[in-house]
Tab-separated table of C-alpha atoms in Angstrom:
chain	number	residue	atom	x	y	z
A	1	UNK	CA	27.976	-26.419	-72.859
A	2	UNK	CA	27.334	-28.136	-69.997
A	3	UNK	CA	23.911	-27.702	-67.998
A	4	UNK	CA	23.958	-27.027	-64.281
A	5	UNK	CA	23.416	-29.680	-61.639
A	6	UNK	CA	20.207	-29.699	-60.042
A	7	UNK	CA	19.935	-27.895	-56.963
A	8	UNK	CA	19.639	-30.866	-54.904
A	9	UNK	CA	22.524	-32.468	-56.417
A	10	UNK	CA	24.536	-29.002	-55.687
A	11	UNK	CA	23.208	-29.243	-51.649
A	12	UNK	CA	24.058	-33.073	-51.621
A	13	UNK	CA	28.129	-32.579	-53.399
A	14	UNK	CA	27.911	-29.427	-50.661
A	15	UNK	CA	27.323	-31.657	-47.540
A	16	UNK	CA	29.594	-34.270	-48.728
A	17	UNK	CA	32.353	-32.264	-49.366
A	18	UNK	CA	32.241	-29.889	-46.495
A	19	UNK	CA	31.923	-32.935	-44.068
A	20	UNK	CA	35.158	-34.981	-45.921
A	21	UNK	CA	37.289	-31.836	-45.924
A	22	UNK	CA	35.909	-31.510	-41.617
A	23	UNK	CA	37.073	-34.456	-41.080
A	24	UNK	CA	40.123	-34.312	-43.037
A	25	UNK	CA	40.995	-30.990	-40.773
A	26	UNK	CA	40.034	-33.350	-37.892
A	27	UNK	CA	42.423	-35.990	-38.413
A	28	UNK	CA	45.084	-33.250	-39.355
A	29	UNK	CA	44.490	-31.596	-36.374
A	30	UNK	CA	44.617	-34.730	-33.924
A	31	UNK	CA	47.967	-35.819	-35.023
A	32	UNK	CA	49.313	-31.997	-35.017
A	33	UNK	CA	48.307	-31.795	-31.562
A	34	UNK	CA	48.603	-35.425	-30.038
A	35	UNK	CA	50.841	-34.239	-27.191
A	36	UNK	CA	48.124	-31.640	-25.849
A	37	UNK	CA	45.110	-33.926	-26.956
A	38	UNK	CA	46.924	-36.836	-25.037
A	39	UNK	CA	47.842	-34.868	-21.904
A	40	UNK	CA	44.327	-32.849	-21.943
A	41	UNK	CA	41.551	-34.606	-24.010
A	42	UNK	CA	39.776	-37.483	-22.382
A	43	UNK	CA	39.314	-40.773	-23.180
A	44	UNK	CA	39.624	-42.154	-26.310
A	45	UNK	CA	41.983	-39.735	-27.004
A	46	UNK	CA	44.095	-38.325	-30.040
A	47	UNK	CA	44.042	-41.689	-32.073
A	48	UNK	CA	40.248	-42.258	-31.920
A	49	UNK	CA	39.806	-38.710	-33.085
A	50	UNK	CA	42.428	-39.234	-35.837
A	51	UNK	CA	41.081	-42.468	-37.110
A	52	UNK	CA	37.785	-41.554	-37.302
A	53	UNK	CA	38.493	-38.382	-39.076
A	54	UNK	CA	40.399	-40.112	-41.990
A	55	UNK	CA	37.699	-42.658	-42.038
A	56	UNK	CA	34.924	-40.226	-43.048
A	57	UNK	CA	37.308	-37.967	-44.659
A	58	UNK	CA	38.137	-41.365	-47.172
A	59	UNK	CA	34.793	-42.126	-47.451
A	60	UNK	CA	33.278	-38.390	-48.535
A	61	UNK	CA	36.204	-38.217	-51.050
A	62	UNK	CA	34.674	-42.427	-52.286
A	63	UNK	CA	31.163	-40.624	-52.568
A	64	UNK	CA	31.879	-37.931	-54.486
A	65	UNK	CA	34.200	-39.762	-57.038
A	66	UNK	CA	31.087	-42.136	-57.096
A	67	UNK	CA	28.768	-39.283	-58.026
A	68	UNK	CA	31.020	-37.670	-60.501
A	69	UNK	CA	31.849	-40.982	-62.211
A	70	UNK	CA	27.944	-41.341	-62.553
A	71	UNK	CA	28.670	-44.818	-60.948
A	72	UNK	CA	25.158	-46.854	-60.554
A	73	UNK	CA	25.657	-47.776	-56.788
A	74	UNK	CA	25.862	-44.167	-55.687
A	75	UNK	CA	22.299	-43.398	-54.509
A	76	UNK	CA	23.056	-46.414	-52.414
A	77	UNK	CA	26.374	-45.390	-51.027
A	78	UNK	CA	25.575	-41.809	-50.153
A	79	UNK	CA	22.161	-43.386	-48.159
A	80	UNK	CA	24.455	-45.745	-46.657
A	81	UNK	CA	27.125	-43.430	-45.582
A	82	UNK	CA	24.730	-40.909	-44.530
A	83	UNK	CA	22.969	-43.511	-42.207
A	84	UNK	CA	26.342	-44.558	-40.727
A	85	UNK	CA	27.832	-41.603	-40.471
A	86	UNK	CA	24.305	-40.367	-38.606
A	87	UNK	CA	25.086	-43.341	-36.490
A	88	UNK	CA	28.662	-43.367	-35.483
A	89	UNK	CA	28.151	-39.112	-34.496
A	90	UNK	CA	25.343	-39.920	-32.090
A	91	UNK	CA	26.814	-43.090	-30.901
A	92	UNK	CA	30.467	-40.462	-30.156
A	93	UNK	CA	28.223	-37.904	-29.162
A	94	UNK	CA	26.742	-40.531	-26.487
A	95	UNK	CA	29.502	-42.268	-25.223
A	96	UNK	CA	32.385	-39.969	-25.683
A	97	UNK	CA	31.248	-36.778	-25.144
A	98	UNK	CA	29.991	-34.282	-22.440
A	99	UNK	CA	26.466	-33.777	-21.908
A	100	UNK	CA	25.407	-30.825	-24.137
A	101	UNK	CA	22.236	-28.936	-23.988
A	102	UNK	CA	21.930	-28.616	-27.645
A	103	UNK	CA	20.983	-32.118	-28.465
A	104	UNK	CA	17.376	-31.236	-29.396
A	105	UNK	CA	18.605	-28.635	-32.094
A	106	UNK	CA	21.309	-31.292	-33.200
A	107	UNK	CA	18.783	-33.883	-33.430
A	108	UNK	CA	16.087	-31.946	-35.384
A	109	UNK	CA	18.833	-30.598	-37.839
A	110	UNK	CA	19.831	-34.040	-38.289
A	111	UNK	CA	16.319	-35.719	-39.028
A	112	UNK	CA	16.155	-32.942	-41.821
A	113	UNK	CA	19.060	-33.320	-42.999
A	114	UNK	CA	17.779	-37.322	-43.663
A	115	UNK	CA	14.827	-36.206	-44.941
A	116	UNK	CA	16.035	-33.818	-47.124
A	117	UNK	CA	18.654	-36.756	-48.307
A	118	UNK	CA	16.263	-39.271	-48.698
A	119	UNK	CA	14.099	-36.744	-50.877
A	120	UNK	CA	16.954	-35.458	-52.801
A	121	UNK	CA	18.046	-38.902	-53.628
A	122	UNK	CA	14.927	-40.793	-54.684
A	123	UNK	CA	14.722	-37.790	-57.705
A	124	UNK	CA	16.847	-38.590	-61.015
A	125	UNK	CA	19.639	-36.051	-59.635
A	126	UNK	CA	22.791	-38.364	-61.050
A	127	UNK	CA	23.025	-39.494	-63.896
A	128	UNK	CA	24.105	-43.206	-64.656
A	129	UNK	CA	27.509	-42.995	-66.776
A	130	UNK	CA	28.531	-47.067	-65.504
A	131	UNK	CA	28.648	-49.762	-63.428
């Protein structure tokens, strides 16, 4: 019988998955709705939103074949992703988006969600089944 995950490991599969299937729906939704998002949406438009949906959509889905392959990079990979992914939302959220008034509660979730990551993933959470 097999023993359950860790916690941690349970909350870190969780964010990974949730985030790959919202971005999945994201790029689904983008190229459903192209002729509204073109005539409505501002700048960069339908594409952008599209691209950058199956982008992180591809990349959850690499992370968690990574972690249940037991692969030995995957620490690595989920840091990385989670740092990039971290910086391409603010970087949208910046550039691309209207102001919101949120940003402190968006920011402060964030910088525990990194902590919590970077916690989580310095613990022996996944175990090494290869290269």
């Amino acid at each position: 019988m097999r023993s359950q995950p860790p916690f941690r490991a349970t909350v870190l599969i969780g964010l990974v998955l949730w985030l790959a299937v919202w971005n999945g729906l994201r790029a689904w939704t983008a190229l459903a709705w192209r002729a509204r998002l073109t005539e409505f949406a501002p700048w960069p438009g339908p594409y952008y939103i599209a691209g950058s949906g199956i982008l992180w959509a591809g990349l959850g889905l690499f992370v968690l074949w990574s972690m249940r392959r037991g692969k030995r990079w995957t620490k690595g990979v989920y840091a990385a992703t989670a740092l990039a992914y971290t910086t391409w939302y603010w970087t949208d959220r910046l550039l691309f988006q209207q102001a919101r008034p949120n940003w402190p509660f968006v920011l402060a979730a964030n910088v525990i969600l990194l902590i919590f990551i970077a916690f989580a993933l310095r613990s022996n959470i996944f175990p090494e089944r290869g290269s």
